[in-house]
Coordinates of C-alpha atoms in Angstrom, one line a residue:
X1 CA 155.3 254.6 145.9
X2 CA 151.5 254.5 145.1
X3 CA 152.1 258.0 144.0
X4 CA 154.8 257.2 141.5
X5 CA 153.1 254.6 140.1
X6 CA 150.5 256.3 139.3
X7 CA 152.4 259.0 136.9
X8 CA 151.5 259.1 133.2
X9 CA 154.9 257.1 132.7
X10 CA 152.7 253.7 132.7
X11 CA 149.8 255.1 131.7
X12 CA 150.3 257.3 128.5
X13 CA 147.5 259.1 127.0
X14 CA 149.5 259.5 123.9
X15 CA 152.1 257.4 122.4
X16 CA 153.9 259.6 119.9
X17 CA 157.3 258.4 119.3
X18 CA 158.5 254.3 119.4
X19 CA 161.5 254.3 121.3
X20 CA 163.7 251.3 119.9
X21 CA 164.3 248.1 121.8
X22 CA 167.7 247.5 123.2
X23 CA 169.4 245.3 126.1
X24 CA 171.6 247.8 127.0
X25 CA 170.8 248.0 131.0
X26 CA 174.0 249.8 132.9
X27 CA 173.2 253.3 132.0
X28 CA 169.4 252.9 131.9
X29 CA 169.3 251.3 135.0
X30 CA 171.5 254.0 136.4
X31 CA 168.7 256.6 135.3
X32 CA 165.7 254.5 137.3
X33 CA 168.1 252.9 140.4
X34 CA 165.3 253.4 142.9
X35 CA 163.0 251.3 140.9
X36 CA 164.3 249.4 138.0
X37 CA 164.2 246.0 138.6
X38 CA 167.0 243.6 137.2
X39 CA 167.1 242.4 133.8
X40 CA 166.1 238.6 133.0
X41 CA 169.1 238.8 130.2
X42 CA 168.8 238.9 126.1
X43 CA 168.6 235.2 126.0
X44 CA 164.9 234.2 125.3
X45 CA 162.1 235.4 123.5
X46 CA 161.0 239.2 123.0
X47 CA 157.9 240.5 124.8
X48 CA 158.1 243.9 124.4
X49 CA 160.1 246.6 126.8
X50 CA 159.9 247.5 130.1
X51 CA 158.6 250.8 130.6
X52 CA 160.2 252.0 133.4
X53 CA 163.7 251.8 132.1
X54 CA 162.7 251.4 128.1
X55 CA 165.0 248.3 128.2
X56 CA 163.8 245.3 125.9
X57 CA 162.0 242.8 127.9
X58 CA 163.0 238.9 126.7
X59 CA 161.9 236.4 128.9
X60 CA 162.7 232.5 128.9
X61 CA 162.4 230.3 131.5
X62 CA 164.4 227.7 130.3
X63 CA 167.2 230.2 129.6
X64 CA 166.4 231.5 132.8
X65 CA 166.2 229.0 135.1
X66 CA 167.8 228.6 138.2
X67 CA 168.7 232.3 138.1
X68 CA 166.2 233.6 140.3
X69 CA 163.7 231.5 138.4
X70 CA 162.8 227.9 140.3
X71 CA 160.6 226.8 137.3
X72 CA 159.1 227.7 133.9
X73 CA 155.5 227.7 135.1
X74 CA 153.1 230.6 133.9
X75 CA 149.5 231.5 134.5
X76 CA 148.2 234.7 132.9
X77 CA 145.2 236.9 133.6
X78 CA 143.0 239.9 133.3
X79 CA 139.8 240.9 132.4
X80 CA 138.9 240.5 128.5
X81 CA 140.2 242.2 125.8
X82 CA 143.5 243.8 127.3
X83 CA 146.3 241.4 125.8
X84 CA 146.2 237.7 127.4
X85 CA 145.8 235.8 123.9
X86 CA 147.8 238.3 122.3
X87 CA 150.7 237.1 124.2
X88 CA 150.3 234.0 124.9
X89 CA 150.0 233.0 121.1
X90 CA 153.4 235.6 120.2
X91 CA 154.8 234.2 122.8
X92 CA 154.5 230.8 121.9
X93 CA 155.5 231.3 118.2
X94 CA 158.6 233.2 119.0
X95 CA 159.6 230.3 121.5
X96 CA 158.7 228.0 118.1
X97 CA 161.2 229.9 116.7
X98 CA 164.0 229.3 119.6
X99 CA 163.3 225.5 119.0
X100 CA 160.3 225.0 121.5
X101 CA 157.6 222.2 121.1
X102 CA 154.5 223.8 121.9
X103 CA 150.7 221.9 122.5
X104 CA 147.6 223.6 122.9
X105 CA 144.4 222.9 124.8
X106 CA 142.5 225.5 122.8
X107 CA 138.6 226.3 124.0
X108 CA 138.0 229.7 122.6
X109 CA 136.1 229.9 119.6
X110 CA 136.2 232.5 116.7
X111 CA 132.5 232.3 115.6
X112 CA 133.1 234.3 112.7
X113 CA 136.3 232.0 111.4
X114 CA 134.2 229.4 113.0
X115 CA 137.5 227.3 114.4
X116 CA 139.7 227.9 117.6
X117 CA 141.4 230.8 118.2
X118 CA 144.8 229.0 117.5
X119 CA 144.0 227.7 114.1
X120 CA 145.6 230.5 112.3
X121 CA 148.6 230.7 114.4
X122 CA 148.5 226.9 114.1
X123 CA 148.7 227.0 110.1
X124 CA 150.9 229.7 109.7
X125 CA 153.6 228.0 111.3
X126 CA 153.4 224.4 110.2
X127 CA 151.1 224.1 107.5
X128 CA 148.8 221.8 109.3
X129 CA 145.1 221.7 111.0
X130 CA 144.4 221.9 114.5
X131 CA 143.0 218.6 115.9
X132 CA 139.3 219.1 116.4
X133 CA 137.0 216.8 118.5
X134 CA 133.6 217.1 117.3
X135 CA 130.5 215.9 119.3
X136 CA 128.9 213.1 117.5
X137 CA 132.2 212.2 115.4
X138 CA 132.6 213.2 112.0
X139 CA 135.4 212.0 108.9
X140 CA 137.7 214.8 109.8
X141 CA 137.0 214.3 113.8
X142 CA 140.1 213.2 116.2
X143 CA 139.1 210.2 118.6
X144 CA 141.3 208.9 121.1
X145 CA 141.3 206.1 123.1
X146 CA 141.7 205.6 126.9
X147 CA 142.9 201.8 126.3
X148 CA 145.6 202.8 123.8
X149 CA 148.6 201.0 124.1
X150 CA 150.8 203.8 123.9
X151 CA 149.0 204.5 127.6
X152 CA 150.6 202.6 130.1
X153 CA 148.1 200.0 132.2
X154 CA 148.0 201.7 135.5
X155 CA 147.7 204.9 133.9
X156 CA 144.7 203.4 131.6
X157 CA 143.1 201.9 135.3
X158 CA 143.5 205.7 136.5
X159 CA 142.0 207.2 133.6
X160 CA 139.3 205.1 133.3
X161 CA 138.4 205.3 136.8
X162 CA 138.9 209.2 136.6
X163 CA 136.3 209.6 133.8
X164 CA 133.9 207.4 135.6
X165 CA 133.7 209.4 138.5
X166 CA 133.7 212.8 136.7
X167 CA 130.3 211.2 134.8
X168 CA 128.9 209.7 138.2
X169 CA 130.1 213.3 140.2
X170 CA 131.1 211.5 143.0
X171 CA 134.3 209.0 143.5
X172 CA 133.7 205.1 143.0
X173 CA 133.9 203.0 146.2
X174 CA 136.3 200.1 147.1
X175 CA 133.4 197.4 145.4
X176 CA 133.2 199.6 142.3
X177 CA 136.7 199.9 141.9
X178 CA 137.9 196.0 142.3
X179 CA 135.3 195.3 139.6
X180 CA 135.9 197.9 137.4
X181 CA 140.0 196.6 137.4
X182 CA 138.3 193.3 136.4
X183 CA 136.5 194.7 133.7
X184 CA 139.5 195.8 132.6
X185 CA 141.4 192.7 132.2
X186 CA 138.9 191.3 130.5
X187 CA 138.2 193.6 128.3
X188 CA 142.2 193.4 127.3
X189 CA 141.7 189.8 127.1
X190 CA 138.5 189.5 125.0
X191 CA 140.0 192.1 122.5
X192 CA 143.8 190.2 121.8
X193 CA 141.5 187.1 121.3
X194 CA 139.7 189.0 118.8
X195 CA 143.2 190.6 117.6
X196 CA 142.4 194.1 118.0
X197 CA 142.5 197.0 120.8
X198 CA 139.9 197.4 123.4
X199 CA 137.8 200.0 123.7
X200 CA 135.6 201.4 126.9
X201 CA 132.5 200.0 125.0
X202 CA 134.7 196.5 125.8
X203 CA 134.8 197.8 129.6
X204 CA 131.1 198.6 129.8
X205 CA 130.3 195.2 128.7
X206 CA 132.3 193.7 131.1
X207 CA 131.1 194.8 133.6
X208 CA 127.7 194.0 132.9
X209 CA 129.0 190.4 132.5
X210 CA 131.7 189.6 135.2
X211 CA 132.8 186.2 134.8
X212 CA 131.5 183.8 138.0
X213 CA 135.6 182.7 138.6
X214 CA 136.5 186.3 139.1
X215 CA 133.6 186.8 141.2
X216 CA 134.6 184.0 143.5
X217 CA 138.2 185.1 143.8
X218 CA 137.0 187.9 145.3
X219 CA 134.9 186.3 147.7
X220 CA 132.1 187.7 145.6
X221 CA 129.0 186.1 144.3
X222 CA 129.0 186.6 140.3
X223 CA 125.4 188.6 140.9
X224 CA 127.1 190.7 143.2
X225 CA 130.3 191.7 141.4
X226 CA 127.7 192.9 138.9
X227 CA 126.1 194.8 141.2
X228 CA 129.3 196.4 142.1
X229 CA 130.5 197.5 138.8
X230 CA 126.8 197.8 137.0
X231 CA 126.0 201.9 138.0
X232 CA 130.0 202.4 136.2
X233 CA 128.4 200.7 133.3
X234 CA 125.6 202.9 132.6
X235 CA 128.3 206.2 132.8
X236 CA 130.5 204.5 130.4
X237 CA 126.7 204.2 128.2
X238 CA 126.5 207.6 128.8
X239 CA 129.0 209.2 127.9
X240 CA 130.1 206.6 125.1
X241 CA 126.7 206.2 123.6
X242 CA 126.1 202.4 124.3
X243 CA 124.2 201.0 121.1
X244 CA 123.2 204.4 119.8
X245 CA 125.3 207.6 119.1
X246 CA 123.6 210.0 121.9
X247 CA 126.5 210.1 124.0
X248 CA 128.4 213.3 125.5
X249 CA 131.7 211.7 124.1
X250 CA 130.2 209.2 121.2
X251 CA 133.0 210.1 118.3
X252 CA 135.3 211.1 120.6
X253 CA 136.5 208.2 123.0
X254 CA 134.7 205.7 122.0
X255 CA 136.8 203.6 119.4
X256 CA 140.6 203.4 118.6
X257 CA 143.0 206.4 118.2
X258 CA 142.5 208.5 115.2
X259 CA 144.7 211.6 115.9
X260 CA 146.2 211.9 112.7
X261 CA 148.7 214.4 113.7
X262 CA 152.5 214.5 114.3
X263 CA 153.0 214.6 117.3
X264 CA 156.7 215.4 116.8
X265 CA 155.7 219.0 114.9
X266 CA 156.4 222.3 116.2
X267 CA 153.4 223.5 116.8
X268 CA 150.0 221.6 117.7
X269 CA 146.4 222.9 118.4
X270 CA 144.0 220.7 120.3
X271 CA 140.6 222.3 118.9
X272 CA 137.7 222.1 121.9
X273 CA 136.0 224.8 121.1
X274 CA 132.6 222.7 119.8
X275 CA 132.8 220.8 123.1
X276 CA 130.4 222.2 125.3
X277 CA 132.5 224.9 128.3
X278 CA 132.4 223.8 131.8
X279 CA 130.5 220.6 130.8
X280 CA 131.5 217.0 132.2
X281 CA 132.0 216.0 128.3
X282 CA 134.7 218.8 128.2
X283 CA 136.3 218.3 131.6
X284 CA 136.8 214.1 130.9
X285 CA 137.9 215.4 127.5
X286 CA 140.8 217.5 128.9
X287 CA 142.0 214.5 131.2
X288 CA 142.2 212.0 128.8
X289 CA 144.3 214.8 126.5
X290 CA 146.4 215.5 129.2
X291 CA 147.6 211.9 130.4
X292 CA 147.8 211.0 126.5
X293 CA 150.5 213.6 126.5
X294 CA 152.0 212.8 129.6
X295 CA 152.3 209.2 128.3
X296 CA 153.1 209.8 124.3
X297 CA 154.2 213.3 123.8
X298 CA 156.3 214.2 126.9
X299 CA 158.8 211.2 126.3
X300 CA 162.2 211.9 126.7
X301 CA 164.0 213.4 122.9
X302 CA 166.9 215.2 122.0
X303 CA 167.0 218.6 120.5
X304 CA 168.3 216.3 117.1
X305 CA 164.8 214.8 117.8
X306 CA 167.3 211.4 118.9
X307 CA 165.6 209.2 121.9
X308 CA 168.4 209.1 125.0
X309 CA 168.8 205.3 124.6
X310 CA 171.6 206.1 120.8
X311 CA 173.3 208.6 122.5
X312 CA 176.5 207.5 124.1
X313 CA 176.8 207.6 127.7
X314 CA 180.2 209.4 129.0
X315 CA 181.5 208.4 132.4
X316 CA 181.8 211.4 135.0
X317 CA 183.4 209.2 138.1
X318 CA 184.4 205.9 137.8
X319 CA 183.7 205.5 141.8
X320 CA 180.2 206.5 141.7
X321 CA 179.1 205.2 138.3
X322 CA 178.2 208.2 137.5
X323 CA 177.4 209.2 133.9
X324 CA 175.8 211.5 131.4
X325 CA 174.8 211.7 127.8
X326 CA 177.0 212.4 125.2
X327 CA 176.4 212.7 121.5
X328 CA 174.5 210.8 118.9
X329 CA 176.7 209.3 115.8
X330 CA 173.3 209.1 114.0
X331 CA 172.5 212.5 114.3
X332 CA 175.5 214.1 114.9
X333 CA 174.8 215.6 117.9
X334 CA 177.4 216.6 120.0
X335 CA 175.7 216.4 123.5
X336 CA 172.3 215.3 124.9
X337 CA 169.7 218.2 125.5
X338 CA 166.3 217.6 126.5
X339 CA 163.8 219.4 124.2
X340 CA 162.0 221.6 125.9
X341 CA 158.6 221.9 125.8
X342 CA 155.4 224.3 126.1
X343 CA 151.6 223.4 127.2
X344 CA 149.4 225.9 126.6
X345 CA 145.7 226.2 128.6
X346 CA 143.5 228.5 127.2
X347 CA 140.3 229.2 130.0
X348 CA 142.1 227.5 132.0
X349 CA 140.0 228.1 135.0
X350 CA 137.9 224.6 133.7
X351 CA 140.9 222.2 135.0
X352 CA 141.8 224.5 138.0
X353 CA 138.1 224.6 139.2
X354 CA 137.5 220.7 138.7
X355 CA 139.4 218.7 141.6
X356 CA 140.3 215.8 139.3
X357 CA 142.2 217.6 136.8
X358 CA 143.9 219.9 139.4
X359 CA 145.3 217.2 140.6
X360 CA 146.4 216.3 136.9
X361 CA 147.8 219.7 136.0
X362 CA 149.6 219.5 139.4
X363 CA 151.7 216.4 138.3
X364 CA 152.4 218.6 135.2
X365 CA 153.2 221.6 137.1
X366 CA 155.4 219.4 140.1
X367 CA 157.4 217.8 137.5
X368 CA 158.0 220.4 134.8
X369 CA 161.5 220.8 135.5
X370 CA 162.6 217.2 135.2
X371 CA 160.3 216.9 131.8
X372 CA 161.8 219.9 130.4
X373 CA 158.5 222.1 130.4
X374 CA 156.6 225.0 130.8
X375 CA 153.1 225.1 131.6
X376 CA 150.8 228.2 130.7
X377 CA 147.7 229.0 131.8
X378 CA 145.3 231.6 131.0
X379 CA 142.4 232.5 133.0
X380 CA 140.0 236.0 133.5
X381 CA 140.4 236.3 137.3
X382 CA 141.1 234.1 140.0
X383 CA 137.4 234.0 141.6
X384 CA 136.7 232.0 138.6
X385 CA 138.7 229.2 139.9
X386 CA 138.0 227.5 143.7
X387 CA 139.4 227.8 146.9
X388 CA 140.9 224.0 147.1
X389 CA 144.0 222.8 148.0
X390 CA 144.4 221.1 144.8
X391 CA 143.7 224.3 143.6
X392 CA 146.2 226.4 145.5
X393 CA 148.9 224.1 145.6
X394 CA 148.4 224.4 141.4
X395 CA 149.0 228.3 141.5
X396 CA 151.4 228.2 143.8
X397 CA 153.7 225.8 140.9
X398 CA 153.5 228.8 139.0
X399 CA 156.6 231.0 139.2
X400 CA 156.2 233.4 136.3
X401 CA 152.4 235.5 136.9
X402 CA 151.2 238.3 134.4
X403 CA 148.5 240.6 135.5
X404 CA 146.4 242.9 132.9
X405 CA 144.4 245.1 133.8
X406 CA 141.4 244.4 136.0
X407 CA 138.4 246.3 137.7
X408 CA 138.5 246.9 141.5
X409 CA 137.1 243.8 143.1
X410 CA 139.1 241.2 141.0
X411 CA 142.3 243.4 141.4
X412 CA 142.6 243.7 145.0
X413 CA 141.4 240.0 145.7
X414 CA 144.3 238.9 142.9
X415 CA 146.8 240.9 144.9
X416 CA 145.7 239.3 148.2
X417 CA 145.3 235.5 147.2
X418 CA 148.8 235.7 145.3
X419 CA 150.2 237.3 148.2
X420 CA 151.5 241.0 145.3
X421 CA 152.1 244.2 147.5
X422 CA 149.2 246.4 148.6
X423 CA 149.9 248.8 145.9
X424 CA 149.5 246.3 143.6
X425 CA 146.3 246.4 143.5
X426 CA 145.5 249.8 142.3
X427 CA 148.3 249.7 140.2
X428 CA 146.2 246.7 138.2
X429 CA 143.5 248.7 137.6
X430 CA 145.5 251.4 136.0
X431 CA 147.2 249.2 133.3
X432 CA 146.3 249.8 130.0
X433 CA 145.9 247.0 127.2
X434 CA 148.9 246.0 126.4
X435 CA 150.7 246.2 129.3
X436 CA 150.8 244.2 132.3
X437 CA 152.4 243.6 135.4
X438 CA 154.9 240.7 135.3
X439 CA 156.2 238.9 138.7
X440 CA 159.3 236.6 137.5
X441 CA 160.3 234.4 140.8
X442 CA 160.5 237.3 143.6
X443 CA 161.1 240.2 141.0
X444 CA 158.3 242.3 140.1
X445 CA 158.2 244.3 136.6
X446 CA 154.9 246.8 137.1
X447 CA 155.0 248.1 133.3
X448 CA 155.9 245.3 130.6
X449 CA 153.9 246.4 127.1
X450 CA 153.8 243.8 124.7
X451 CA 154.9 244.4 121.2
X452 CA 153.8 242.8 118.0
X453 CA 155.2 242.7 114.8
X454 CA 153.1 243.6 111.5
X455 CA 153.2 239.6 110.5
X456 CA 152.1 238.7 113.9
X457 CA 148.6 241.1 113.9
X458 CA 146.7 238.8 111.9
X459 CA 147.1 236.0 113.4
X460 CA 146.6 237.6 117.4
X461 CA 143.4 239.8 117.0
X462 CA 140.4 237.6 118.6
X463 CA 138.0 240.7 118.7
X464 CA 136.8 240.7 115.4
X465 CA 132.9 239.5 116.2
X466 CA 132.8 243.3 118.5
X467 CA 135.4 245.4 116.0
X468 CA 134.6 247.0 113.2
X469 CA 138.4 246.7 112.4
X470 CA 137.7 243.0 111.3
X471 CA 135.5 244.1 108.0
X472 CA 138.3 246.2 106.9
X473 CA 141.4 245.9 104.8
X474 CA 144.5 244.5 106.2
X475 CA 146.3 247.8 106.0
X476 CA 143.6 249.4 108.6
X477 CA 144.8 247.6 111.2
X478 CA 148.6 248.3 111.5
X479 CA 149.1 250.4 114.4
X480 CA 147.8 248.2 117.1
X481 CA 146.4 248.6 119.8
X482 CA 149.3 247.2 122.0
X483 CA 151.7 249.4 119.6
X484 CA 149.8 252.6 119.7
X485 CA 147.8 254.2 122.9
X486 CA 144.4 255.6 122.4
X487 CA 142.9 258.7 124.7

């Protein structure tokens, strides 16, 4: 096997003729029995082909699912510059295309467009700008707010907590806790009185004046309930900015929610990429995005964008009360079907590496199928990423992995912590850009080049800052490099 794979059939040095793509699979299978693996169908969105057998490779996993495919969870990898962002954003605007809703969490910055990565894509598709958090706060800045009602109250208590202890780097104890919930209330309290929405500035101050009842219902003196609660003050100070705008989140998460997007459009870019990497402003950042979405953007719609409560309900048994949904006389829908949805993670290895938001992304991840979506991350290698069992419980969710090409080290600890075949390994170092190894469920595809169109090059080359291709007409950079091999 090693010795097959390591033929000139995956590894061209020259790439004369374009073979054309076609889902034809009985006779080419026939021709590569031994090795071609089965075909995921022609329902989905295009990659590229499948070099083994030159069939067209269209993956979906909604259209997939269940057929081999337990989920529509995807993390992608390889070392930089061989294809991941390439993909990822053709793959997400040909799913656009299928009638996907697709978010986001963009962190890599063009320095020479000076905006994400995903901007362009972004634009092109809907017209509209990504949704930038700036440091500081600016006019055009987005700002969102923990204590939003569209958040849920536990889910505010969680959040709030969650950001706390990513500031303090260590979790809040039992004392902390009880009189950080009473904060809470109060701070709900004191802002309906005042006929407005709290903020976490409401919170901080709260907690540096707990109310002597409260204190007593707890069996607390009021002097130590402030005691308990005052260290999660000075985080909130922190990171908020308290009286002055010096905070790691001041414009951010400080005041009400300023989004100013649809969330309802095809196609939306959450622009990190002036929030410092790795930093505790980016990581508290991320999970406040994430249960925002979980709360406002992943509620349950209708491909005819209708909510499941005006669709009618038909009976299936009248024994068991059984029942499902039918169509919509306002739309004129004939049947009920979830719109599926896409999150997209760029350096991704920020949320898998920080314990907190693992756990997060693995309430994403656990309940994707029920939520009708796919979750894609994209990291360099895995040894960027911890050892936890948040961690590994997170990659183990992910049932679609695609591996570029990598250098010696990262490949063979790849194919041993996701459990690939031996020959895997040196099979990964081989891979050119462009092409990748997919594993789909319990199928492996060893060559999968992606393909992109002429209107798609634009908007997918994020080399420009190292090229010399990015000074030059758009012409000069037709045959790409995922299109045409170089020696």
């Amino acid at each position: 096997m090693n010795g097959l794979l390591g033929k000139a059939l995956l590894n061209p040095r020259h790439q004369t003729v374009r073979r054309p793509l076609h889902t034809a699979t009985t006779t080419s299978q026939s021709l590569y029995l031994p090795i071609a693996p089965p075909t995921l169908g022609n329902a989905g969105a295009v990659v590229g082909r499948e070099l083994y057998s030159g069939k067209a490779f269209v993956y979906c996993p909604f259209s997939t699912f269940g057929d081999g495919l337990p989920g529509g969870n995807m993390i992608v990898m390889g070392d930089t510059g061989r294809g991941k962002s390439a993909l990822t954003k053709t793959y997400a605007a040909r799913q656009v295309r299928l009638g996907r809703q697709v978010v986001v969490l963009d962190t890599k910055e063009q320095a020479e467009r000076q905006e994400g990565e995903w901007a362009a894509l972004g634009r092109a598709i809907t017209g509209r700008e990504p949704v930038r958090f700036t440091p500081g706060g600016s006019s055009s800045g987005a700002r969102i707010n923990p204590l939003d009602p569209a958040i849920s109250g536990k889910r505010q208590a969680e959040l709030v907590r969650t950001l706390i202890e990513l500031g303090l780097g260590e979790r809040l104890d039992e004392f902390a806790g009880s009189a950080l919930r009473i904060a809470l209330r109060r701070a709900h309290r004191q802002a309906g009185h005042e006929g407005r929405t709290a903020v976490l500035g409401d919170v901080a101050a709260a907690l540096r004046d707990p109310d002597a009842a409260e204190a007593r219902a707890k069996q607390r003196s009021r002097e130590q309930l402030l005691a308990d609660g005052l260290e999660a003050s000075y985080v909130v100070d922190r990171l908020c900015g308290g009286t002055d705008s010096s905070g790691d989140l001041t414009g951010m998460l400080d005041g009400p929610t300023s989004i100013g997007v649809d969330l309802g459009t095809d196609l939306i870019t959450f622009d990190l990429t002036r929030i410092p990497s790795g930093s505790v402003a980016m990581t508290i950042l991320v999970a406040v995005i994430a249960v925002f979405l979980e709360e406002v953007w992943l509620r349950p719609v209708c491909e005819c964008g209708a909510a499941p409560g005006v669709h009618r309900r038909n009976p299936l048994s009248t024994g068991s009360g059984a029942w499902d949904l039918g169509g919509c006389a306002d739309t004129g829908c004939h049947r009920y079907v979830q719109r599926k949805r896409i999150l997209v993670c760029e350096e991704a290895w920020h949320i898998l590496g920080t314990p907190q938001l693992a756990l997060l992304l693995e309430k994403f991840l656990k309940f994707a199928r029920g939520l009708g979506l796919s979750c894609v991350l994209i990291v360099h290698h895995l040894s960027d990423v911890d050892d936890s069992p948040k961690t590994q419980a997170a990659l183990k969710m992910a049932d679609t992995i695609v591996v570029y090409s990598m250098k010696h080290a990262e490949a063979r600890a790849t194919a041993d912590r996701l459990g690939l075949p031996t020959w895997t390994a040196e099979h990964i170092m081989r891979l050119r850009r462009g092409i990748a190894l997919w594993k789909v469920g319990d199928t492996l595809y060893p060559g999968v080049q992606h393909l992109l169109t002429e209107a798609e090059q634009h908007l997918c080359f994020s080399s420009g800052s190292m090229s010399d291709l990015a000074a030059t007409a758009p012409q000069a950079v037709r045959p790409t490099a995922h299109q045409q091999e170089r020696p």
